[in-house]
Short mmCIF file of C-alpha atoms in Angstrom, two decimals:
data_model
loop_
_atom_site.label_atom_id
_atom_site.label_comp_id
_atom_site.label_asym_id
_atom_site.label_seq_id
_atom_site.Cartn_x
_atom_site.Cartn_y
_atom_site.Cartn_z
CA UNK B 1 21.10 -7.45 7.32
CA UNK B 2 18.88 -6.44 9.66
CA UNK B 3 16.74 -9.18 11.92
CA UNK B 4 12.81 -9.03 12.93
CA UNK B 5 10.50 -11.59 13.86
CA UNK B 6 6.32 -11.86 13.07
CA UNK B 7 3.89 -11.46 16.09
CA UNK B 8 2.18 -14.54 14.08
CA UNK B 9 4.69 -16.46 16.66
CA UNK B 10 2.89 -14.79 19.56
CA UNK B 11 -0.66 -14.61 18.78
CA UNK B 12 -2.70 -11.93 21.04
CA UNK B 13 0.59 -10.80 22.85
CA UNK B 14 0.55 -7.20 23.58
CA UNK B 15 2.66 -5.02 21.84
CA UNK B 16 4.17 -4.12 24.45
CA UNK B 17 5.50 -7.27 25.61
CA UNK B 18 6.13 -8.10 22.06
CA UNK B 19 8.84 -4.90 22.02
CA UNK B 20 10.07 -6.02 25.19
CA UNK B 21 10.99 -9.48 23.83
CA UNK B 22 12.46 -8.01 20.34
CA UNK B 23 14.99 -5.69 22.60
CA UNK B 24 15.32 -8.59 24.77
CA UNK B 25 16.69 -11.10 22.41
CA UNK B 26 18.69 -8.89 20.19
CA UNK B 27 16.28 -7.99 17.52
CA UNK B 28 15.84 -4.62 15.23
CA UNK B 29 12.59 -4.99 13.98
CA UNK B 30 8.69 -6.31 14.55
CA UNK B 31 6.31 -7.46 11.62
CA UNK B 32 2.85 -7.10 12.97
CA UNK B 33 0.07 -9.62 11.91
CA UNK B 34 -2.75 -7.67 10.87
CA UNK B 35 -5.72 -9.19 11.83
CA UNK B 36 -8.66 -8.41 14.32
CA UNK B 37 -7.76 -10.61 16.81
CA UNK B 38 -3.73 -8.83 17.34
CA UNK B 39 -3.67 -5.87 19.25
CA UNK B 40 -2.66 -3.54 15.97
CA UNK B 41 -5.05 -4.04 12.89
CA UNK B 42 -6.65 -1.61 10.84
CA UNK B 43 -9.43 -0.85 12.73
CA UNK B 44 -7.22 0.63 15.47
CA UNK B 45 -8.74 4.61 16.21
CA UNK B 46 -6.46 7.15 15.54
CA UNK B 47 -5.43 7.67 19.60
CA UNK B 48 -4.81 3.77 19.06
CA UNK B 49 -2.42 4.13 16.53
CA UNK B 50 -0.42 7.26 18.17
CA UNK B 51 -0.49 4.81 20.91
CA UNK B 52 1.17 1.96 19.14
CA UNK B 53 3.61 4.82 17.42
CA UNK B 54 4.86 5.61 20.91
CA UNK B 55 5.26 1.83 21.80
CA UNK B 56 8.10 1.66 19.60
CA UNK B 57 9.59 4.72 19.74
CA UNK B 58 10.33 3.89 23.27
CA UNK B 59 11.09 0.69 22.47
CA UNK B 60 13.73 1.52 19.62
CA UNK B 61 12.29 -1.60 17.82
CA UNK B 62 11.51 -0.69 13.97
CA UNK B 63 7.59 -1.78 12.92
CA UNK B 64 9.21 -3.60 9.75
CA UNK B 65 5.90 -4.21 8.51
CA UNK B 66 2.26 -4.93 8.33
CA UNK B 67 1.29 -8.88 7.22
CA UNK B 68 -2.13 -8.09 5.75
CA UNK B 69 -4.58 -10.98 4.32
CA UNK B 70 -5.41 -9.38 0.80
CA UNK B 71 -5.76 -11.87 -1.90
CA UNK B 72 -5.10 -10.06 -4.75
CA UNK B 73 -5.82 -12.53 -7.61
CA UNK B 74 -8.77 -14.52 -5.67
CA UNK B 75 -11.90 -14.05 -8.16
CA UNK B 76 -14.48 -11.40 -7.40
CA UNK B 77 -15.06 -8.06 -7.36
CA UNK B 78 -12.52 -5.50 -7.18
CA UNK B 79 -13.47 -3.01 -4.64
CA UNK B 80 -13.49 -5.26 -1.76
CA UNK B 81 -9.55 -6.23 -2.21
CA UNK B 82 -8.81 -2.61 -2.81
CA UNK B 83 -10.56 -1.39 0.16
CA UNK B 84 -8.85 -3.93 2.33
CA UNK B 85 -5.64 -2.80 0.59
CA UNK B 86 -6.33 0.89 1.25
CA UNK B 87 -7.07 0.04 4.84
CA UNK B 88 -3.66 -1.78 5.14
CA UNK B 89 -1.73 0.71 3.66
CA UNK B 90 -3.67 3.86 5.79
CA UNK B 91 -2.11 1.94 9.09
CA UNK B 92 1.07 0.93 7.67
CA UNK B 93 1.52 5.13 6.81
CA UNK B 94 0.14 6.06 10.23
CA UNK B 95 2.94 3.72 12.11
CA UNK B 96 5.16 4.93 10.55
CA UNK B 97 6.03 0.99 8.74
CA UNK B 98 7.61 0.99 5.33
CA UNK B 99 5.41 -2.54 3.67
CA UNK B 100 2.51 -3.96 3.68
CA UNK B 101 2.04 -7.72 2.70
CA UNK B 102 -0.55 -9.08 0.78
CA UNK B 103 -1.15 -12.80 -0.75
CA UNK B 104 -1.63 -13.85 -4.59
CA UNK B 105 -4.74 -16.10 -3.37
CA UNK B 106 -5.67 -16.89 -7.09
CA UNK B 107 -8.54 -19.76 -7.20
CA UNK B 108 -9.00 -22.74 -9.00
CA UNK B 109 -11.11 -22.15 -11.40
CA UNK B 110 -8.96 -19.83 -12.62
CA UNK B 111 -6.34 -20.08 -15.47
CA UNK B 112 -3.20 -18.84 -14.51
CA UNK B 113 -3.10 -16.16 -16.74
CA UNK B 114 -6.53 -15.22 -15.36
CA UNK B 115 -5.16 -14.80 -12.31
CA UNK B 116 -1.82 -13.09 -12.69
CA UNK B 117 -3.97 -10.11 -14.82
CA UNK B 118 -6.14 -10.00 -11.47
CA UNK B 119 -3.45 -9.85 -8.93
CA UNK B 120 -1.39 -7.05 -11.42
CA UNK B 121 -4.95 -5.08 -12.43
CA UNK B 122 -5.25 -4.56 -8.64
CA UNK B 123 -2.06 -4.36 -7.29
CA UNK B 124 -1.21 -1.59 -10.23
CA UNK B 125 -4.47 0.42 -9.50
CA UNK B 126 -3.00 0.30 -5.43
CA UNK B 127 0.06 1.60 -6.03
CA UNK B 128 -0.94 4.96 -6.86
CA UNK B 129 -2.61 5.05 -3.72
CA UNK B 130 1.00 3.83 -1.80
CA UNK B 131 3.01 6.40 -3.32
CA UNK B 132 0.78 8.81 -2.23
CA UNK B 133 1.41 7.63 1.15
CA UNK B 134 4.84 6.04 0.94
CA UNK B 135 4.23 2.63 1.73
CA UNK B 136 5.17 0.16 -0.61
CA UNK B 137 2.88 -3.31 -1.24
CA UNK B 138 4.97 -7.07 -1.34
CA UNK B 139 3.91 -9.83 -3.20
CA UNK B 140 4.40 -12.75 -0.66
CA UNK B 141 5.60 -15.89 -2.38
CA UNK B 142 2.76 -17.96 -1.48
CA UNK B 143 -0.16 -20.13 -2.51
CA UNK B 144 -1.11 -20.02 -5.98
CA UNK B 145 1.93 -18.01 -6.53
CA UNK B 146 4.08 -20.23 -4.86
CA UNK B 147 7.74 -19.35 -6.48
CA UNK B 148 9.81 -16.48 -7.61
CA UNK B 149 9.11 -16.98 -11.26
CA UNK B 150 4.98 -16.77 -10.11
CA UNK B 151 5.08 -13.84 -8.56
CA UNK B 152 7.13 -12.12 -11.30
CA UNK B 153 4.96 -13.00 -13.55
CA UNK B 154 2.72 -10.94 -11.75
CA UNK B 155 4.92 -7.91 -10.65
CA UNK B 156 6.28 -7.82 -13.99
CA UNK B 157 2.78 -6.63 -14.93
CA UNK B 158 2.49 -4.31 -12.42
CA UNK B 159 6.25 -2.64 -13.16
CA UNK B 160 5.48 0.05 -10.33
CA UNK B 161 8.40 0.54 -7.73
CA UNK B 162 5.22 0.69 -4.86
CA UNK B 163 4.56 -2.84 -5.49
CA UNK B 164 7.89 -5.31 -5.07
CA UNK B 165 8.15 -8.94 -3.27
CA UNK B 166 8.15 -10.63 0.15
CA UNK B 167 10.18 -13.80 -0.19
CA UNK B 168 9.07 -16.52 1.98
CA UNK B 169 12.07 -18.85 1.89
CA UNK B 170 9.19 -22.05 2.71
CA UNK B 171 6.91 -21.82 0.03
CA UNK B 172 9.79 -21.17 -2.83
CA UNK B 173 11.64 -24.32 -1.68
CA UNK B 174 7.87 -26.21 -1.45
CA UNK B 175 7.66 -25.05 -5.01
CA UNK B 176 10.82 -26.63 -6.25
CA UNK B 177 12.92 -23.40 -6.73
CA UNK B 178 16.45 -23.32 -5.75
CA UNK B 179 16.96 -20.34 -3.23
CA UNK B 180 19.67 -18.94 -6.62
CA UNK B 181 16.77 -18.90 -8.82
CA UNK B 182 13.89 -17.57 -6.02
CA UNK B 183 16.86 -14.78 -5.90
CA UNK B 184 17.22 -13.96 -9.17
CA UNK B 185 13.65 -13.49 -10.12
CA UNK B 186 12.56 -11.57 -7.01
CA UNK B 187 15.69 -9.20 -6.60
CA UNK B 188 14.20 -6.22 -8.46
CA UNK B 189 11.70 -6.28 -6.88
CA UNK B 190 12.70 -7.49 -3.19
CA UNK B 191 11.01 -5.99 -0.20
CA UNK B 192 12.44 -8.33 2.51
CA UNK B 193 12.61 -11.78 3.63
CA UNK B 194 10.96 -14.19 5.83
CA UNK B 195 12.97 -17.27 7.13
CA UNK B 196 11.35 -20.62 9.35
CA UNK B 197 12.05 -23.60 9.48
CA UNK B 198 10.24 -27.16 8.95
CA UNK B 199 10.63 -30.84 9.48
CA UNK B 200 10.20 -31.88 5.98
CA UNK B 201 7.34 -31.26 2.68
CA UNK B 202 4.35 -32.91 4.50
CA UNK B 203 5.09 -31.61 8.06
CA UNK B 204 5.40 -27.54 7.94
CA UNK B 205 5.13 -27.29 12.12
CA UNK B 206 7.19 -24.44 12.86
CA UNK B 207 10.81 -25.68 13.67
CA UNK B 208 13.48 -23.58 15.76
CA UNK B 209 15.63 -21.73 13.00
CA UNK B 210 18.25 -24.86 11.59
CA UNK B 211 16.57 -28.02 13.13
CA UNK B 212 14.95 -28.22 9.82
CA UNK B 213 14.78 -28.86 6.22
CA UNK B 214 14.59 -25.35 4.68
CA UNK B 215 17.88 -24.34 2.82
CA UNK B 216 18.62 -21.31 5.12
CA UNK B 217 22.05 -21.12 4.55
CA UNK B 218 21.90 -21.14 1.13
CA UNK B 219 19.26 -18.68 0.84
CA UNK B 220 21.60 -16.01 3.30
CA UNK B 221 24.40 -17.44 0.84
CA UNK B 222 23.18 -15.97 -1.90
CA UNK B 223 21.84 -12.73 -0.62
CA UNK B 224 25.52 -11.65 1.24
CA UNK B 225 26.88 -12.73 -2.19
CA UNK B 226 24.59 -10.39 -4.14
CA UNK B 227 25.57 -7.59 -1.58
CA UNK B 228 22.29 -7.22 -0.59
CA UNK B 229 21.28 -5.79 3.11
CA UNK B 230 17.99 -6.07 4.36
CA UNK B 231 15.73 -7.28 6.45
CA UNK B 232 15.75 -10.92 7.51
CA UNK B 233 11.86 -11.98 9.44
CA UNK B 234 11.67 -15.04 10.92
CA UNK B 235 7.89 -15.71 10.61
CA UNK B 236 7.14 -19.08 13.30
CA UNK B 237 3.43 -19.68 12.77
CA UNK B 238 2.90 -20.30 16.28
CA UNK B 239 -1.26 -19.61 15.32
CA UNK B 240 -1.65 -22.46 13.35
CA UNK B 241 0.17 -25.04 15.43
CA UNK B 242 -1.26 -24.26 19.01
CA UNK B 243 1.54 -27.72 19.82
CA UNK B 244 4.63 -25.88 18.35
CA UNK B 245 7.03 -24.68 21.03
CA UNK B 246 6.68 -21.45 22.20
CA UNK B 247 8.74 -18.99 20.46
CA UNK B 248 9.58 -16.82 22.94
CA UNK B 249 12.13 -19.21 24.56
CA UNK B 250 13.46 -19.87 20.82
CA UNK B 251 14.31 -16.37 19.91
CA UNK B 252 17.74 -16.22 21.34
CA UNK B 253 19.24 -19.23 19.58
CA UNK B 254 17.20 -17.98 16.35
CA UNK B 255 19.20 -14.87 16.59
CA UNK B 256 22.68 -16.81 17.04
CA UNK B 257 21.67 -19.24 14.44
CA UNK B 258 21.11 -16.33 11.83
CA UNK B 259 24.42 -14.29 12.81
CA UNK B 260 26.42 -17.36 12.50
CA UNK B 261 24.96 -17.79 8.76
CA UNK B 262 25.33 -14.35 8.04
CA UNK B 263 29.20 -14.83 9.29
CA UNK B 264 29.96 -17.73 7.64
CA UNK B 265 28.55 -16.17 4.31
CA UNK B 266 30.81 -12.64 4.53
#
């Protein structure tokens, strides 16, 4: 398996310190937090994204991915979540990254089923538009679709090989899943993984990788098992806990901590 980290654990770094550190500490691969306020987001020229192209080139760091904010079963209109899609996808194919992430989001005063048609209506009308550019949308495990068995509910729908699954090892084990199960349901359909670590159910400040709560070892268990090989992300949400440590001077025993899991499991 390969290993990458999010930028979400260094808000507003440049890119090209955030290479720096990935070669720096060992890893293959960068997910890149989407959003206005990071240096790469979709409304990025197109000098700006040749720009960002040649970053890693140089680099030899791999753009694993874009972590968009599309909620694709939220109520509402349509257009607006595919256009945000579209947008996603359009910079994902222009740096050259192979996913793009988006979130369930479904509300409240929706019934489940409401939402799941949502999410699948919208995520099967985008996935013509990512084949035609060869990027391929993930289902995060998240929020109203906290678990495996959500979001296959969902992708199930869908049934387009564009559109597959982002396991988030946090909000599967929040939900009650075993990491076995979370397997099982996502594998068709699994894009790659994000690891963290927490102090416990009611504290989810970013931990270094093992000084938590969060089955880790049992989740890497199961994938070596299965013979599956890719990417491992450790998302550290550095942005919404300004207190957490910094992450830079956590990325080399991160590293260790996931190569001695992936050892143990071979």
């Amino acid at each position: 398996m390969k290993l990458a980290f999010s930028t979400l654990g260094v808000p507003g770094l440049p890119l090209r310190e955030v290479l720096g550190l990935a070669t720096a500490h060992g890893y293959h691969g960068v997910e890149l937090r989407a959003h206005p306020e990071e240096p790469v987001h979709p409304g990025l020229t197109p000098d700006e994204r040749a720009a960002v192209v040649a970053e890693f080139e140089a680099s030899g760091v791999e753009p694993l991915g874009l972590a968009g904010y599309a909620r694709v079963a939220a109520p509402g209109d349509d257009d607006a979540v595919l256009a945000e899609i579209r947008g996603l996808l359009q910079l994902a194919r222009d740096l050259g990254a192979p996913y793009v992430r988006v979130f369930p989001g479904g509300g409240t005063e929706q019934s489940p089923e409401e939402a799941d048609a949502t999410a699948a209506r919208r995520l099967g009308t985008a996935a013509e538009y990512a084949a035609d550019l060869g990027v391929r949308i993930l289902l995060e495990t998240h929020d109203s679709h906290r678990t495996g068995a959500d979001a296959m509910r969902v992708l199930g729908l869908v049934g387009h090989r564009q559109v597959g699954a982002l396991w988030d090892v946090m909000h599967t084990w929040l939900g009650g899943e075993q990491p076995a199960d979370s397997y099982l349901a996502l594998a068709p359909h699994l894009g790659y993984v994000q690891v963290k670590d927490i102090a416990s159910a009611d504290d989810t400040t970013p931990l270094p990788l093992g000084a938590g709560v969060l089955p880790l070892g049992e989740c890497v268990e199961v994938l070596s098992r299965e013979g599956w090989d890719g990417w491992l992300c450790w998302e550290y949400e550095k942005r919404w806990y300004e207190a957490a440590e910094p992450l830079p001077g956590l990325l080399d025993t991160g590293r260790e901590h996931l190569a001695r899991l992936l050892n143990e499991s071979a």
